[in-house]
Short mmCIF file of C-alpha atoms in Angstrom, two decimals:
data_model
loop_
_atom_site.label_atom_id
_atom_site.label_comp_id
_atom_site.label_asym_id
_atom_site.label_seq_id
_atom_site.Cartn_x
_atom_site.Cartn_y
_atom_site.Cartn_z
CA MET A 1 -23.90 15.01 8.29
CA ASN A 2 -23.44 16.05 11.92
CA ASN A 3 -21.94 12.77 13.03
CA PRO A 4 -18.87 11.93 10.96
CA GLN A 5 -17.66 8.34 10.92
CA VAL A 6 -14.21 9.57 9.92
CA ILE A 7 -12.23 12.68 10.87
CA CYS A 8 -9.36 13.78 8.60
CA ILE A 9 -6.98 16.32 10.12
CA GLY A 10 -4.17 18.30 8.49
CA GLU A 11 -3.52 20.42 5.43
CA MET A 12 -5.74 21.58 2.60
CA LEU A 13 -3.97 23.48 -0.15
CA PHE A 14 -3.65 24.01 -3.87
CA ASP A 15 -1.33 21.90 -5.98
CA ARG A 16 -0.12 24.23 -8.73
CA LEU A 17 0.54 21.68 -11.47
CA SER A 18 2.78 22.38 -14.43
CA ASN A 19 0.94 22.09 -17.75
CA GLU A 20 4.24 21.39 -19.51
CA LEU A 21 5.36 17.80 -18.99
CA GLY A 22 9.11 17.27 -18.76
CA GLN A 23 9.93 20.97 -18.16
CA PRO A 24 11.95 22.07 -15.09
CA LEU A 25 10.38 24.61 -12.70
CA GLU A 26 12.27 27.62 -14.11
CA GLN A 27 11.00 26.98 -17.63
CA VAL A 28 7.32 26.30 -16.93
CA LYS A 29 5.10 29.12 -18.21
CA SER A 30 1.68 27.62 -17.71
CA TRP A 31 0.18 26.19 -14.52
CA THR A 32 -3.19 24.92 -13.33
CA ASP A 33 -4.28 24.99 -9.69
CA TYR A 34 -5.95 21.87 -8.27
CA PRO A 35 -7.34 21.57 -4.72
CA GLY A 36 -5.31 19.09 -2.66
CA GLY A 37 -3.62 18.21 0.61
CA ALA A 38 -3.71 14.54 1.63
CA PRO A 39 -6.18 14.75 4.58
CA ALA A 40 -8.58 16.93 2.56
CA ASN A 41 -8.28 14.60 -0.45
CA THR A 42 -9.11 11.61 1.75
CA ALA A 43 -12.09 13.42 3.32
CA CYS A 44 -13.52 14.30 -0.10
CA GLY A 45 -12.85 10.77 -1.40
CA LEU A 46 -14.74 9.25 1.53
CA VAL A 47 -17.76 11.52 1.14
CA LYS A 48 -17.92 10.70 -2.57
CA LEU A 49 -18.04 7.01 -1.60
CA GLY A 50 -20.86 7.75 0.84
CA ILE A 51 -19.11 7.93 4.25
CA PRO A 52 -19.92 10.98 6.46
CA THR A 53 -16.53 12.62 7.06
CA ALA A 54 -15.21 15.77 8.76
CA PHE A 55 -12.15 17.79 7.77
CA MET A 56 -10.15 19.69 10.40
CA GLY A 57 -7.46 22.05 9.22
CA CYS A 58 -6.60 25.75 8.97
CA ILE A 59 -7.17 27.59 5.69
CA GLY A 60 -6.38 31.22 4.84
CA GLU A 61 -9.08 33.90 4.68
CA ASP A 62 -8.07 34.65 1.10
CA ALA A 63 -9.50 33.91 -2.36
CA PRO A 64 -7.85 30.45 -2.65
CA GLY A 65 -9.12 29.67 0.86
CA GLU A 66 -12.68 30.67 -0.09
CA GLN A 67 -12.50 28.32 -3.08
CA LEU A 68 -11.36 25.42 -0.90
CA VAL A 69 -14.06 25.93 1.74
CA LYS A 70 -16.70 26.24 -1.00
CA LEU A 71 -15.47 22.95 -2.51
CA LEU A 72 -15.68 21.11 0.83
CA ARG A 73 -19.23 22.43 1.30
CA GLU A 74 -20.29 21.40 -2.20
CA ILE A 75 -18.91 17.88 -1.77
CA GLY A 76 -20.61 17.59 1.61
CA VAL A 77 -17.62 17.34 3.95
CA ASN A 78 -18.35 18.38 7.55
CA ILE A 79 -16.31 21.58 8.11
CA THR A 80 -17.28 22.34 11.73
CA GLY A 81 -13.59 21.84 12.56
CA ALA A 82 -12.16 23.88 9.68
CA GLN A 83 -10.36 26.97 11.02
CA ARG A 84 -9.55 30.16 9.09
CA HIS A 85 -6.51 32.41 9.50
CA SER A 86 -6.97 36.13 8.90
CA ASN A 87 -3.54 36.91 7.46
CA ALA A 88 -1.55 33.73 6.79
CA PRO A 89 -2.17 32.63 3.18
CA THR A 90 -3.58 29.34 1.97
CA ARG A 91 -0.67 27.10 0.96
CA ILE A 92 0.18 26.66 -2.73
CA VAL A 93 2.61 23.90 -3.69
CA TYR A 94 4.38 23.96 -7.07
CA VAL A 95 4.38 20.56 -8.76
CA VAL A 96 6.31 19.73 -11.93
CA ARG A 97 5.64 16.58 -13.94
CA ASP A 98 7.82 14.32 -16.06
CA THR A 99 6.81 13.09 -19.49
CA ALA A 100 4.94 10.13 -17.95
CA GLY A 101 2.82 12.44 -15.75
CA ASP A 102 4.67 11.53 -12.53
CA ARG A 103 5.06 14.51 -10.27
CA SER A 104 7.74 16.01 -8.10
CA PHE A 105 7.31 18.82 -5.61
CA ALA A 106 9.10 22.03 -6.49
CA GLY A 107 8.62 24.32 -3.48
CA PHE A 108 6.29 27.13 -2.40
CA GLY A 109 7.20 29.98 -4.75
CA GLU A 110 8.55 33.00 -2.86
CA ARG A 111 7.35 31.93 0.57
CA ASP A 112 8.87 30.02 3.46
CA THR A 113 7.19 26.74 4.38
CA GLY A 114 6.20 28.00 7.86
CA GLU A 115 4.25 31.05 6.61
CA PHE A 116 1.05 29.30 5.52
CA ALA A 117 -2.33 29.10 7.26
CA ASP A 118 -2.23 25.31 7.73
CA THR A 119 0.68 25.69 10.17
CA TYR A 120 -1.57 27.69 12.55
CA LEU A 121 -4.14 24.98 13.29
CA GLN A 122 -5.15 25.55 16.94
CA ALA A 123 -5.40 22.58 19.30
CA GLU A 124 -7.91 24.26 21.62
CA LEU A 125 -10.33 24.94 18.74
CA LEU A 126 -10.73 21.28 17.71
CA PRO A 127 -14.44 20.41 18.21
CA GLU A 128 -14.37 17.54 20.72
CA ALA A 129 -18.04 16.73 20.00
CA LEU A 130 -17.10 15.33 16.57
CA PHE A 131 -14.76 12.81 18.18
CA LYS A 132 -17.57 11.33 20.29
CA THR A 133 -19.17 9.53 17.35
CA ALA A 134 -16.22 9.03 14.99
CA GLU A 135 -14.73 5.59 14.32
CA PHE A 136 -11.51 6.64 12.57
CA LEU A 137 -9.05 9.51 12.73
CA VAL A 138 -6.87 9.98 9.63
CA LEU A 139 -3.70 12.05 9.70
CA GLY A 140 -0.48 12.60 7.83
CA THR A 141 2.83 13.82 9.23
CA LEU A 142 3.37 17.15 7.41
CA GLU A 143 1.71 19.24 10.10
CA LEU A 144 4.13 17.88 12.72
CA ALA A 145 6.71 20.20 11.15
CA TYR A 146 5.23 23.33 12.77
CA PRO A 147 4.76 24.02 16.52
CA GLU A 148 1.06 25.08 16.45
CA SER A 149 -0.25 22.44 14.08
CA GLN A 150 1.89 19.80 15.78
CA LYS A 151 0.06 20.54 19.05
CA ALA A 152 -3.26 20.20 17.25
CA ILE A 153 -2.31 16.83 15.75
CA LEU A 154 -1.19 15.53 19.16
CA LYS A 155 -4.43 16.81 20.74
CA ALA A 156 -6.46 14.99 18.05
CA ILE A 157 -4.57 11.77 18.82
CA GLN A 158 -5.32 12.27 22.52
CA LEU A 159 -9.05 12.76 21.77
CA ALA A 160 -9.04 9.69 19.51
CA LYS A 161 -7.68 7.61 22.38
CA LYS A 162 -10.20 9.08 24.82
CA TYR A 163 -13.10 8.04 22.57
CA GLN A 164 -11.54 4.76 21.37
CA ILE A 165 -11.23 5.90 17.78
CA LYS A 166 -8.91 3.91 15.49
CA ILE A 167 -5.98 5.98 14.21
CA PHE A 168 -4.95 5.68 10.55
CA ILE A 169 -1.62 7.35 9.73
CA ASP A 170 -0.46 8.04 6.19
CA ILE A 171 3.22 9.00 6.46
CA ASN A 172 3.29 11.31 3.40
CA TRP A 173 6.99 12.22 3.71
CA ARG A 174 7.79 15.55 2.01
CA PRO A 175 11.22 16.88 3.06
CA MET A 176 10.47 20.39 1.79
CA PHE A 177 7.84 20.91 4.50
CA TRP A 178 10.51 20.51 7.19
CA SER A 179 13.25 22.97 8.13
CA ASN A 180 15.11 20.18 9.96
CA THR A 181 14.81 16.73 8.39
CA ASN A 182 16.76 14.95 11.17
CA GLU A 183 14.29 16.18 13.75
CA ALA A 184 11.49 15.10 11.40
CA MET A 185 12.40 11.42 11.55
CA GLY A 186 12.25 11.30 15.34
CA LEU A 187 8.93 13.13 15.49
CA ILE A 188 7.35 10.94 12.81
CA LEU A 189 8.53 7.71 14.44
CA ASN A 190 7.14 8.94 17.76
CA VAL A 191 3.70 9.71 16.37
CA VAL A 192 3.55 6.45 14.40
CA GLN A 193 3.58 4.60 17.75
CA ASN A 194 -0.06 5.76 18.08
CA ALA A 195 -1.25 4.19 14.83
CA ASP A 196 -3.69 1.30 14.55
CA PHE A 197 -3.19 1.35 10.78
CA LEU A 198 -0.26 2.68 8.81
CA LYS A 199 0.05 3.49 5.13
CA LEU A 200 3.35 4.35 3.53
CA THR A 201 5.21 4.07 0.25
CA ASN A 202 8.10 1.68 -0.44
CA GLU A 203 10.53 4.61 -0.16
CA GLU A 204 9.08 5.79 3.15
CA ALA A 205 9.16 2.27 4.61
CA GLU A 206 12.80 1.86 3.58
CA LEU A 207 13.77 5.29 4.92
CA LEU A 208 12.03 5.03 8.30
CA PHE A 209 12.13 1.30 9.07
CA ASN A 210 14.69 -0.31 6.73
CA THR A 211 12.09 -2.79 5.52
CA ILE A 212 9.28 -2.75 2.98
CA GLU A 213 7.59 -5.88 4.37
CA PRO A 214 4.17 -5.00 5.88
CA GLU A 215 4.23 -7.95 8.26
CA ALA A 216 7.65 -7.00 9.66
CA LEU A 217 6.40 -3.43 10.11
CA ALA A 218 3.20 -4.54 11.84
CA GLN A 219 5.16 -6.71 14.25
CA LYS A 220 7.70 -4.00 14.94
CA LEU A 221 4.97 -1.45 15.69
CA GLN A 222 2.45 -3.89 17.20
CA ILE A 223 -0.36 -2.65 14.96
CA GLN A 224 -3.37 -4.16 13.19
CA GLY A 225 -2.70 -3.14 9.64
CA VAL A 226 0.02 -1.87 7.31
CA PHE A 227 -0.21 -0.93 3.62
CA VAL A 228 2.96 -0.42 1.63
CA THR A 229 2.16 1.13 -1.75
CA ALA A 230 4.45 1.23 -4.75
CA GLY A 231 2.51 3.11 -7.46
CA GLU A 232 2.27 1.08 -10.64
CA GLN A 233 3.97 -1.87 -8.89
CA GLY A 234 0.87 -2.29 -6.72
CA CYS A 235 0.50 -2.73 -2.99
CA ALA A 236 1.60 -5.10 -0.22
CA TYR A 237 -0.51 -5.35 2.91
CA TYR A 238 -0.84 -6.91 6.33
CA LEU A 239 -4.24 -6.98 8.08
CA ALA A 240 -4.71 -8.85 11.38
CA GLY A 241 -2.53 -11.77 10.38
CA ASN A 242 -3.50 -11.80 6.69
CA SER A 243 -0.90 -10.58 4.26
CA GLY A 244 -0.63 -10.36 0.52
CA ARG A 245 0.53 -8.41 -2.49
CA LEU A 246 -1.72 -7.09 -5.24
CA PRO A 247 -0.67 -5.77 -8.63
CA ALA A 248 -1.86 -2.28 -9.61
CA PHE A 249 -4.76 -1.95 -12.03
CA SER A 250 -3.72 -0.92 -15.49
CA VAL A 251 -5.39 2.40 -16.37
CA PRO A 252 -4.53 5.33 -18.67
CA VAL A 253 -2.74 7.70 -16.26
CA ALA A 254 -3.33 11.45 -16.61
CA ASP A 255 -1.93 12.54 -13.23
CA THR A 256 -0.84 10.53 -10.18
CA THR A 257 -1.69 13.32 -7.69
CA GLY A 258 -3.94 12.03 -4.91
CA ALA A 259 -3.79 8.34 -5.92
CA GLY A 260 -2.53 7.33 -2.47
CA ASP A 261 -5.23 9.42 -0.79
CA GLY A 262 -7.81 7.70 -2.99
CA PHE A 263 -6.42 4.38 -1.77
CA THR A 264 -6.78 5.57 1.86
CA ALA A 265 -10.38 6.65 1.24
CA GLY A 266 -11.09 3.26 -0.35
CA ILE A 267 -9.70 1.23 2.53
CA LEU A 268 -11.51 3.34 5.15
CA TYR A 269 -14.75 3.01 3.20
CA GLN A 270 -14.33 -0.77 3.47
CA PHE A 271 -13.58 -0.58 7.21
CA CYS A 272 -16.68 1.56 7.80
CA LYS A 273 -18.96 -0.60 5.67
CA LEU A 274 -17.79 -4.07 6.67
CA GLY A 275 -16.69 -3.38 10.24
CA ILE A 276 -13.15 -3.60 11.50
CA GLU A 277 -13.49 -7.22 12.67
CA SER A 278 -13.84 -8.33 9.03
CA ILE A 279 -10.06 -7.84 8.55
CA ASN A 280 -9.67 -11.16 10.37
CA HIS A 281 -10.83 -12.96 7.20
CA ALA A 282 -8.14 -13.46 4.57
CA LYS A 283 -10.49 -13.26 1.57
CA ILE A 284 -12.27 -10.13 2.82
CA SER A 285 -8.93 -8.45 3.59
CA GLU A 286 -7.79 -9.06 0.04
CA GLU A 287 -11.04 -7.72 -1.41
CA MET A 288 -10.76 -4.61 0.76
CA VAL A 289 -7.29 -3.86 -0.61
CA GLN A 290 -8.51 -4.60 -4.13
CA PHE A 291 -11.30 -2.04 -3.69
CA ALA A 292 -8.86 0.56 -2.29
CA SER A 293 -6.48 -0.04 -5.22
CA ALA A 294 -9.35 0.52 -7.65
CA VAL A 295 -10.18 3.88 -6.02
CA GLY A 296 -6.51 4.86 -6.24
CA ALA A 297 -6.24 3.79 -9.88
CA LEU A 298 -9.37 5.66 -10.95
CA THR A 299 -8.06 8.82 -9.26
CA THR A 300 -5.09 8.85 -11.68
CA THR A 301 -7.26 8.88 -14.81
CA LYS A 302 -8.01 12.64 -14.62
CA PRO A 303 -5.90 15.62 -13.55
CA GLY A 304 -6.02 16.85 -9.94
CA ALA A 305 -6.70 14.84 -6.79
CA ILE A 306 -10.26 15.69 -5.77
CA ALA A 307 -11.97 16.24 -9.13
CA ALA A 308 -10.74 12.84 -10.28
CA GLN A 309 -12.09 10.84 -7.33
CA PRO A 310 -14.66 8.17 -8.23
CA THR A 311 -18.12 7.56 -6.83
CA LEU A 312 -19.03 4.19 -5.34
CA THR A 313 -20.92 3.22 -8.51
CA GLU A 314 -17.88 4.03 -10.67
CA VAL A 315 -15.64 1.86 -8.48
CA GLU A 316 -18.10 -1.04 -8.57
CA ILE A 317 -18.46 -0.86 -12.36
CA PHE A 318 -14.69 -0.70 -12.75
CA LEU A 319 -14.16 -3.73 -10.48
CA ASN A 320 -16.83 -5.73 -12.32
CA ASN A 321 -15.23 -4.91 -15.67
CA SER A 322 -11.76 -5.89 -14.47
CA LYS A 323 -13.05 -9.32 -13.42
CA SER A 324 -14.68 -10.00 -16.76
#
C-alpha cells in the first residue's frame, strides 16, 4: 500500500443527513451522520475497486476526526498524507433531502465555513514521496476557498506536474463553502487550466463555461477528457476525440450522496487498469464511462457515500445483469 497509483487531496467530513424527507432544516429533528467529502469518497471508492490510493487532507483531532481516520484505515486508504489539527473541528455539513431522496446542502450549524480543520491543510507537509509513483492526482475546488488549503492544493498540482502525474479535477461547486462567490469563479477557472481530465455537472458547466457540450469544453481547455454528468439523465463525455452520451442506469435510489464521486472512482479505476492510451479507442472509451456510471448508480442504492460504494465484483455482476 506504500505506492499509491492515485492521490486524492481535499476535504473529509461528515454529511449530517436529515432522516425526514421533505422537511426544511428548521423542522428536522432526526439526523444521521455519514462520512463524506468528495476526495475522501473517491479515495475509498478506488480502494474498494482494488486501486492503491492515498488521501491527503486535514482532519480535526476530535471524536468525529478519530472516526474518519479509523474508517480510512479499515478500508485500506494510504493516510501518510492525512494531517490532523489540534483545535479546529472536523467539518460537519447539514444535508436536507426532498421526498425523492435528492439532497441540498443546508450549512454548517453554528459555525463559520472557515473554522474547520480541512481549511488548515499545510502545503509544506504534503509527502512528496507519494507523488513519485502516483499516476493520477484527484482534486475538487472547495479547498481553494481558504488561504492555507488553497496553497496546499496548488503545491499538489505543482508536484503532479514535476512527476508527470495526470490531474483529474472534479469541480464540485458548493457556494456555501465560499465567502466571496465572485472570487470563486476566477480561482476555479484558473485551477481548471491545469486539468488533464475534468468532471462537472450540467449546472456547473453552464455556470462556468456557458456550454454543457464535453467536446466544446475539451477544445476550449485543450484537455484529454471531459465528463458532464446530469444525475438520472446520464452522462455526456469526450475522451481523446471520442464522444458520446450514455443514459443513467435505472436503480432504486436511497440517497444520491457520493454518486458523482463513485463515478470518478469508476473512471479512474478504468484508467489505471486499461492504461490511459486506451481512451483513443471509441469502444473502450464508451465501456469505461459505462463502468463509471454503474459505480455511480450502485452508490445511490444505500444511504451515505462511502458505505454504499460497490466492490469490483458487485459492479461486474451489475453490468452483466444489465446486459442480459
